[in-house]
């Protein structure tokens, strides 16, 4: 659990590239839920402390992480997804002047928070002030049990299952806070959105590594089944289509691994390629789902056996495509980031010219048949 935590805090001093290899191997050997747990623990969890925490915060929380204390990242809410700028949970200064009070009640509840459990650690993303524009991050240790108002308690807290059908082997919770006290030294002294994106970029690389491992697992199970199963005309492995399906799984695994490590290397070298990490996450998640379908084509009905590793992974493969944002939207954002400078510098001016010459003297649009849709030398002379 402290694999990438510095040794001074009880960790192993490992690098994220090494963690990606571990994540892949766990997923490849049927330990996907553990890989998910460790990834959340060390990227969007401990990563925020390592990059932005004070010395006191690191000394307080990182040894707990190294000892196996679960750490969650409370971003998404009942009414808000991964857009940190839109979170509605908020803190206000404690009237006593010492610390803050957290309000994440009703549709402000934190929802689908992996690794969140009673007594665990959590980083809470919230607005500073109910109508404040700044987003903050607070790291705190959750109570060991639910707390109701009364009996000298002026605040409320509860933690219960998100009732999700995916990540069923993991803690995945809905968190409620009403007037909940936070200590002043639990605030991360950095912009919450900046911290979030720093942590998520590592999470996306680990997701690709896990996707690679899952696809290796699919190929292993499909190949073993195809070699032992007698189908029409002999063993299943002798037929071209099952072999193609197995090849698709292995190809997807190699692609996911390559993208994961390319992104990690670029990040370590200080190259700001946010679009590459988005592509890495989207491509790996898509190929993992395709590989699961290919595996099902080989195993047939056996893939739905409750004891099958393929069946156990089915929900997680669907979720990989939506965690941290839906794939198509992520890709659209990536394309915008990559092309923004070109369109701003060249295309915007050209489109402005086209727009200006397609209006009459009164500023009204010309009839369709009179409009110029492209500029050629003849157009310029005209």
Short mmCIF file of C-alpha atoms in Angstrom, two decimals:
data_model
loop_
_atom_site.label_atom_id
_atom_site.label_comp_id
_atom_site.label_asym_id
_atom_site.label_seq_id
_atom_site.Cartn_x
_atom_site.Cartn_y
_atom_site.Cartn_z
CA UNK A 1 0.00 0.00 0.00
CA UNK A 2 2.98 2.29 0.45
CA UNK A 3 4.63 1.18 -2.80
CA UNK A 4 5.23 4.72 -4.15
CA UNK A 5 5.44 6.37 -0.71
CA UNK A 6 8.95 7.58 0.32
CA UNK A 7 10.81 5.31 2.74
CA UNK A 8 10.91 8.04 5.40
CA UNK A 9 7.16 7.52 5.74
CA UNK A 10 7.35 3.73 5.73
CA UNK A 11 6.97 3.26 1.98
CA UNK A 12 8.97 1.44 -0.70
CA UNK A 13 10.27 4.44 -2.67
CA UNK A 14 9.07 2.90 -5.95
CA UNK A 15 8.32 4.89 -9.11
CA UNK A 16 4.99 5.08 -10.91
CA UNK A 17 6.43 3.10 -13.84
CA UNK A 18 7.07 0.25 -11.41
CA UNK A 19 3.59 0.63 -9.96
CA UNK A 20 2.16 0.28 -13.47
CA UNK A 21 3.91 -3.07 -13.84
CA UNK A 22 2.54 -4.25 -10.49
CA UNK A 23 -0.97 -3.05 -11.42
CA UNK A 24 -0.81 -4.97 -14.70
CA UNK A 25 0.38 -8.18 -13.05
CA UNK A 26 -2.34 -8.06 -10.39
CA UNK A 27 -5.07 -7.60 -13.01
CA UNK A 28 -3.55 -10.33 -15.20
CA UNK A 29 -3.67 -12.80 -12.31
CA UNK A 30 -7.27 -12.25 -11.26
CA UNK A 31 -6.61 -9.56 -8.66
CA UNK A 32 -8.23 -6.68 -10.56
CA UNK A 33 -10.18 -5.38 -7.55
CA UNK A 34 -6.96 -5.19 -5.52
CA UNK A 35 -5.31 -3.33 -8.41
CA UNK A 36 -8.19 -0.84 -8.40
CA UNK A 37 -7.83 -0.38 -4.64
CA UNK A 38 -4.06 0.17 -4.78
CA UNK A 39 -4.33 2.53 -7.75
CA UNK A 40 -6.85 4.74 -5.96
CA UNK A 41 -4.75 4.57 -2.81
CA UNK A 42 -1.52 5.77 -4.41
CA UNK A 43 -2.56 8.06 -7.29
CA UNK A 44 -5.60 10.18 -6.46
CA UNK A 45 -5.15 9.36 -2.77
CA UNK A 46 -1.57 9.60 -1.50
CA UNK A 47 -0.48 11.42 -4.68
CA UNK A 48 -2.16 14.62 -3.51
CA UNK A 49 -0.23 14.51 -0.23
CA UNK A 50 3.10 13.74 -1.90
CA UNK A 51 2.78 16.61 -4.36
CA UNK A 52 0.99 19.27 -2.33
CA UNK A 53 0.87 18.27 1.34
CA UNK A 54 2.75 20.10 4.07
CA UNK A 55 5.49 18.32 6.03
CA UNK A 56 3.08 17.92 8.92
CA UNK A 57 0.38 16.42 6.70
CA UNK A 58 2.84 13.99 5.13
CA UNK A 59 4.12 12.89 8.55
CA UNK A 60 0.54 12.45 9.77
CA UNK A 61 -1.11 10.62 6.88
CA UNK A 62 1.52 8.90 4.72
CA UNK A 63 2.62 6.40 7.43
CA UNK A 64 -1.04 5.42 7.74
CA UNK A 65 -1.18 4.79 3.98
CA UNK A 66 1.98 2.69 4.16
CA UNK A 67 0.41 0.64 6.96
CA UNK A 68 -2.56 -0.23 4.73
CA UNK A 69 -5.04 2.45 5.78
CA UNK A 70 -7.40 2.94 2.86
CA UNK A 71 -7.44 6.40 1.26
CA UNK A 72 -10.24 7.68 -0.96
CA UNK A 73 -10.72 10.81 -3.05
CA UNK A 74 -14.11 12.45 -2.60
CA UNK A 75 -14.83 14.36 -5.80
CA UNK A 76 -18.06 13.20 -7.48
CA UNK A 77 -21.41 14.04 -5.93
CA UNK A 78 -25.04 13.04 -6.36
CA UNK A 79 -25.56 16.00 -8.67
CA UNK A 80 -22.03 16.54 -10.03
CA UNK A 81 -19.59 14.30 -11.90
CA UNK A 82 -15.86 14.77 -12.43
CA UNK A 83 -16.04 18.52 -13.14
CA UNK A 84 -14.36 19.79 -9.98
CA UNK A 85 -15.26 23.40 -10.77
CA UNK A 86 -18.94 22.52 -10.36
CA UNK A 87 -18.82 20.79 -6.96
CA UNK A 88 -21.53 21.93 -4.55
CA UNK A 89 -20.19 20.56 -1.27
CA UNK A 90 -18.66 23.44 0.65
CA UNK A 91 -16.87 24.46 3.82
CA UNK A 92 -17.32 27.52 5.98
CA UNK A 93 -15.16 28.81 8.78
CA UNK A 94 -16.00 27.28 12.13
CA UNK A 95 -17.72 29.94 14.31
CA UNK A 96 -15.16 29.16 17.01
CA UNK A 97 -12.47 30.36 14.61
CA UNK A 98 -10.65 27.01 14.69
CA UNK A 99 -10.95 25.09 11.44
CA UNK A 100 -13.91 24.60 9.14
CA UNK A 101 -17.34 23.02 8.93
CA UNK A 102 -18.12 20.77 5.95
CA UNK A 103 -21.54 20.62 4.31
CA UNK A 104 -22.08 17.76 1.84
CA UNK A 105 -25.71 16.91 2.44
CA UNK A 106 -28.54 15.86 0.09
CA UNK A 107 -27.49 16.09 -3.54
CA UNK A 108 -24.15 17.40 -2.29
CA UNK A 109 -23.39 13.93 -0.89
CA UNK A 110 -20.16 12.47 -2.20
CA UNK A 111 -21.16 9.48 -4.34
CA UNK A 112 -19.28 6.54 -5.94
CA UNK A 113 -16.21 7.14 -3.82
CA UNK A 114 -13.88 4.13 -4.15
CA UNK A 115 -11.95 3.10 -1.00
CA UNK A 116 -14.18 5.24 1.25
CA UNK A 117 -15.06 3.42 4.47
CA UNK A 118 -15.49 4.07 8.19
CA UNK A 119 -12.15 4.88 9.81
CA UNK A 120 -10.41 5.39 6.46
CA UNK A 121 -8.71 8.45 5.02
CA UNK A 122 -10.33 10.66 2.41
CA UNK A 123 -9.50 13.76 0.43
CA UNK A 124 -12.64 15.89 0.16
CA UNK A 125 -13.00 18.28 -2.80
CA UNK A 126 -15.32 21.14 -1.88
CA UNK A 127 -16.04 24.78 -2.46
CA UNK A 128 -14.52 27.27 -0.02
CA UNK A 129 -17.61 29.16 1.07
CA UNK A 130 -21.11 28.20 -0.08
CA UNK A 131 -20.99 30.65 -2.98
CA UNK A 132 -17.20 30.75 -3.20
CA UNK A 133 -15.37 30.48 -6.51
CA UNK A 134 -12.31 28.68 -5.16
CA UNK A 135 -12.22 24.90 -4.81
CA UNK A 136 -10.28 23.41 -1.90
CA UNK A 137 -9.09 19.99 -0.81
CA UNK A 138 -9.13 18.66 2.75
CA UNK A 139 -7.58 15.38 3.92
CA UNK A 140 -9.20 13.86 6.98
CA UNK A 141 -9.73 10.57 8.77
CA UNK A 142 -13.37 9.47 8.79
CA UNK A 143 -15.11 8.43 12.02
CA UNK A 144 -15.24 4.74 12.87
CA UNK A 145 -19.06 4.83 12.82
CA UNK A 146 -22.00 6.96 11.70
CA UNK A 147 -22.72 10.02 13.84
CA UNK A 148 -26.16 11.57 14.41
CA UNK A 149 -26.83 15.01 15.84
CA UNK A 150 -27.59 15.07 19.56
CA UNK A 151 -25.74 13.89 22.67
CA UNK A 152 -23.48 16.98 22.51
CA UNK A 153 -22.91 16.48 18.77
CA UNK A 154 -23.83 19.41 16.53
CA UNK A 155 -22.84 17.63 13.32
CA UNK A 156 -23.83 14.57 11.31
CA UNK A 157 -21.95 11.96 9.29
CA UNK A 158 -22.78 8.68 7.63
CA UNK A 159 -21.13 6.35 5.16
CA UNK A 160 -23.03 3.72 3.22
CA UNK A 161 -22.65 1.68 0.03
CA UNK A 162 -23.15 3.46 -3.29
CA UNK A 163 -25.25 0.44 -4.32
CA UNK A 164 -23.17 0.04 -7.47
CA UNK A 165 -23.04 -3.20 -9.42
CA UNK A 166 -19.40 -2.60 -10.39
CA UNK A 167 -16.31 -2.72 -8.15
CA UNK A 168 -18.34 -5.04 -5.92
CA UNK A 169 -15.17 -6.39 -4.29
CA UNK A 170 -14.14 -2.85 -3.34
CA UNK A 171 -15.50 -0.31 -0.90
CA UNK A 172 -17.53 2.15 -2.95
CA UNK A 173 -19.49 4.57 -0.83
CA UNK A 174 -21.80 7.51 -0.50
CA UNK A 175 -20.67 10.03 2.12
CA UNK A 176 -22.86 12.51 3.97
CA UNK A 177 -21.56 15.46 6.01
CA UNK A 178 -23.65 18.10 7.78
CA UNK A 179 -21.81 20.78 9.76
CA UNK A 180 -18.93 18.28 10.01
CA UNK A 181 -15.80 19.69 11.72
CA UNK A 182 -12.49 19.80 9.83
CA UNK A 183 -9.22 20.93 11.38
CA UNK A 184 -7.37 23.88 9.88
CA UNK A 185 -4.24 21.76 9.32
CA UNK A 186 -6.25 19.27 7.22
CA UNK A 187 -6.50 21.77 4.36
CA UNK A 188 -4.17 21.16 1.39
CA UNK A 189 -2.62 24.53 0.59
CA UNK A 190 -3.18 24.44 -3.16
CA UNK A 191 -5.94 24.93 -5.71
CA UNK A 192 -8.23 21.90 -5.52
CA UNK A 193 -8.69 21.68 -9.29
CA UNK A 194 -4.93 21.71 -9.87
CA UNK A 195 -4.42 18.94 -7.31
CA UNK A 196 -7.23 16.91 -8.86
CA UNK A 197 -5.79 16.98 -12.37
CA UNK A 198 -2.32 16.17 -11.07
CA UNK A 199 -3.66 13.06 -9.36
CA UNK A 200 -6.02 11.99 -12.14
CA UNK A 201 -3.26 11.94 -14.74
CA UNK A 202 -1.47 9.20 -12.78
CA UNK A 203 -4.78 7.41 -12.30
CA UNK A 204 -5.34 7.33 -16.05
CA UNK A 205 -1.94 5.76 -16.64
CA UNK A 206 -2.67 3.10 -14.01
CA UNK A 207 -6.08 2.41 -15.56
CA UNK A 208 -4.32 1.64 -18.84
CA UNK A 209 -1.91 -0.70 -17.05
CA UNK A 210 -4.83 -2.50 -15.40
CA UNK A 211 -6.61 -2.72 -18.76
CA UNK A 212 -3.50 -4.38 -20.17
CA UNK A 213 -3.51 -6.94 -17.36
CA UNK A 214 -7.21 -7.67 -17.69
CA UNK A 215 -6.76 -8.36 -21.39
CA UNK A 216 -3.89 -10.74 -20.69
CA UNK A 217 -6.19 -12.56 -18.27
CA UNK A 218 -8.91 -12.80 -20.91
CA UNK A 219 -6.43 -14.20 -23.45
CA UNK A 220 -5.05 -16.71 -20.94
CA UNK A 221 -8.49 -18.04 -20.01
CA UNK A 222 -9.72 -18.07 -23.61
CA UNK A 223 -6.65 -19.92 -24.87
CA UNK A 224 -6.83 -22.51 -22.07
CA UNK A 225 -10.50 -23.10 -22.80
CA UNK A 226 -9.98 -23.31 -26.58
CA UNK A 227 -7.23 -25.93 -26.16
CA UNK A 228 -9.37 -28.14 -23.93
CA UNK A 229 -12.81 -27.73 -25.51
CA UNK A 230 -14.01 -30.04 -28.29
CA UNK A 231 -16.13 -28.06 -30.70
CA UNK A 232 -17.48 -28.64 -34.18
CA UNK A 233 -14.70 -30.24 -36.19
CA UNK A 234 -12.23 -30.68 -33.34
CA UNK A 235 -10.69 -28.48 -30.68
CA UNK A 236 -11.84 -24.87 -30.61
CA UNK A 237 -8.24 -23.61 -30.86
CA UNK A 238 -7.94 -25.14 -34.35
CA UNK A 239 -10.46 -22.72 -35.80
CA UNK A 240 -9.45 -19.37 -37.26
CA UNK A 241 -12.05 -17.14 -35.56
CA UNK A 242 -11.17 -18.11 -31.97
CA UNK A 243 -7.49 -17.55 -32.77
CA UNK A 244 -8.32 -14.13 -34.16
CA UNK A 245 -10.21 -13.27 -30.99
CA UNK A 246 -7.24 -14.32 -28.85
CA UNK A 247 -4.95 -12.21 -31.02
CA UNK A 248 -7.25 -9.22 -30.55
CA UNK A 249 -6.99 -9.58 -26.76
CA UNK A 250 -3.20 -9.78 -26.82
CA UNK A 251 -2.95 -6.85 -29.23
CA UNK A 252 -5.16 -4.72 -27.00
CA UNK A 253 -3.03 -5.64 -24.00
CA UNK A 254 0.20 -4.62 -25.73
CA UNK A 255 -1.30 -1.32 -26.92
CA UNK A 256 -2.59 -0.48 -23.45
CA UNK A 257 0.77 -1.27 -21.87
CA UNK A 258 2.66 0.80 -24.43
CA UNK A 259 0.42 3.83 -23.98
CA UNK A 260 0.59 3.58 -20.19
CA UNK A 261 4.38 3.58 -20.10
CA UNK A 262 4.73 6.19 -22.85
CA UNK A 263 2.50 8.55 -20.86
CA UNK A 264 4.40 7.85 -17.63
CA UNK A 265 7.74 8.48 -19.33
CA UNK A 266 6.54 11.75 -20.86
CA UNK A 267 5.21 12.83 -17.47
CA UNK A 268 8.49 11.98 -15.74
CA UNK A 269 10.42 13.95 -18.37
CA UNK A 270 8.21 16.97 -17.72
CA UNK A 271 6.48 16.91 -21.09
CA UNK A 272 3.00 18.40 -20.79
CA UNK A 273 0.97 16.03 -22.96
CA UNK A 274 -2.40 15.99 -21.22
CA UNK A 275 -4.01 14.88 -24.48
CA UNK A 276 -1.81 11.78 -24.57
CA UNK A 277 -2.99 10.73 -21.12
CA UNK A 278 -6.60 11.24 -22.18
CA UNK A 279 -6.01 9.13 -25.28
CA UNK A 280 -4.26 6.51 -23.16
CA UNK A 281 -7.22 6.17 -20.83
CA UNK A 282 -9.83 6.12 -23.60
CA UNK A 283 -7.98 3.73 -25.91
CA UNK A 284 -7.15 1.30 -23.09
CA UNK A 285 -10.70 1.29 -21.72
CA UNK A 286 -12.16 0.75 -25.19
CA UNK A 287 -9.78 -2.08 -26.05
CA UNK A 288 -10.42 -3.78 -22.70
CA UNK A 289 -14.15 -3.88 -23.38
CA UNK A 290 -13.54 -5.13 -26.93
CA UNK A 291 -11.26 -7.83 -25.54
CA UNK A 292 -13.89 -8.95 -23.06
CA UNK A 293 -16.38 -9.35 -25.90
CA UNK A 294 -13.76 -11.26 -27.92
CA UNK A 295 -13.17 -13.53 -24.91
CA UNK A 296 -16.90 -14.16 -24.60
CA UNK A 297 -16.96 -15.20 -28.26
CA UNK A 298 -14.43 -17.93 -27.49
CA UNK A 299 -15.84 -19.09 -24.16
CA UNK A 300 -19.48 -18.74 -25.13
CA UNK A 301 -21.88 -19.43 -22.28
CA UNK A 302 -19.03 -20.47 -20.00
CA UNK A 303 -18.03 -16.81 -19.70
CA UNK A 304 -21.21 -16.22 -17.68
CA UNK A 305 -20.36 -18.88 -15.11
CA UNK A 306 -20.40 -17.21 -11.69
CA UNK A 307 -16.98 -18.68 -10.97
CA UNK A 308 -15.49 -17.36 -14.21
CA UNK A 309 -12.88 -14.62 -13.98
CA UNK A 310 -14.34 -13.17 -17.16
CA UNK A 311 -17.76 -12.87 -15.53
CA UNK A 312 -16.24 -11.29 -12.41
CA UNK A 313 -14.50 -8.66 -14.56
CA UNK A 314 -17.49 -7.83 -16.75
CA UNK A 315 -18.84 -4.85 -14.79
CA UNK A 316 -15.40 -3.37 -14.21
CA UNK A 317 -14.65 -3.41 -17.94
CA UNK A 318 -17.81 -1.41 -18.59
CA UNK A 319 -16.95 1.05 -15.81
CA UNK A 320 -13.40 1.64 -17.09
CA UNK A 321 -14.90 3.53 -20.01
CA UNK A 322 -16.70 6.03 -17.78
CA UNK A 323 -14.56 6.56 -14.68
CA UNK A 324 -12.98 10.05 -14.70
CA UNK A 325 -15.34 11.06 -17.50
CA UNK A 326 -17.03 9.37 -20.46
CA UNK A 327 -14.60 8.34 -23.20
CA UNK A 328 -16.06 10.27 -26.14
CA UNK A 329 -16.19 13.51 -24.12
CA UNK A 330 -12.59 13.00 -22.98
CA UNK A 331 -11.51 12.47 -26.59
CA UNK A 332 -13.35 15.61 -27.71
CA UNK A 333 -11.54 17.58 -25.02
CA UNK A 334 -8.22 16.07 -26.08
CA UNK A 335 -8.80 17.05 -29.73
CA UNK A 336 -9.64 20.58 -28.63
CA UNK A 337 -6.44 20.81 -26.56
CA UNK A 338 -4.29 19.51 -29.41
CA UNK A 339 -5.84 21.67 -32.15
CA UNK A 340 -6.66 24.82 -30.19
CA UNK A 341 -3.48 26.71 -31.03
CA UNK A 342 -3.79 25.93 -34.74
CA UNK A 343 -7.45 26.88 -34.98
CA UNK A 344 -6.94 30.07 -32.99
CA UNK A 345 -3.93 31.17 -35.03
CA UNK A 346 -5.05 30.22 -38.53
CA UNK A 347 -8.63 29.01 -38.84
CA UNK A 348 -10.34 31.67 -36.72
CA UNK A 349 -9.10 34.50 -38.97
CA UNK A 350 -10.12 32.66 -42.14
CA UNK A 351 -13.58 31.93 -40.79
CA UNK A 352 -13.90 35.58 -39.79
CA UNK A 353 -13.15 36.67 -43.36
CA UNK A 354 -15.73 34.25 -44.77
CA UNK A 355 -18.28 35.49 -42.29
CA UNK A 356 -17.63 39.16 -43.10
CA UNK A 357 -18.00 38.78 -46.89
CA UNK A 358 -21.27 36.84 -46.62
CA UNK A 359 -23.29 39.78 -45.30
CA UNK A 360 -24.82 42.68 -47.16
CA UNK A 361 -24.40 46.40 -46.50
CA UNK A 362 -26.97 46.24 -43.72
CA UNK A 363 -25.13 43.41 -41.98
CA UNK A 364 -27.71 40.80 -42.90
CA UNK A 365 -26.74 37.35 -44.28
CA UNK A 366 -26.63 37.11 -48.07
CA UNK A 367 -29.00 34.72 -49.86
CA UNK A 368 -27.62 31.17 -49.90
CA UNK A 369 -26.87 31.21 -53.64
CA UNK A 370 -24.69 34.36 -53.25
CA UNK A 371 -22.56 33.12 -50.35
CA UNK A 372 -18.86 32.38 -50.72
CA UNK A 373 -17.87 29.23 -48.88
CA UNK A 374 -14.18 29.05 -49.87
CA UNK A 375 -11.56 31.57 -50.89
CA UNK A 376 -9.55 30.91 -54.06
CA UNK A 377 -7.37 33.25 -56.19
CA UNK A 378 -10.39 33.87 -58.40
CA UNK A 379 -12.40 34.87 -55.33
CA UNK A 380 -9.74 37.41 -54.36
CA UNK A 381 -9.73 39.02 -57.84
CA UNK A 382 -13.53 39.04 -57.85
#
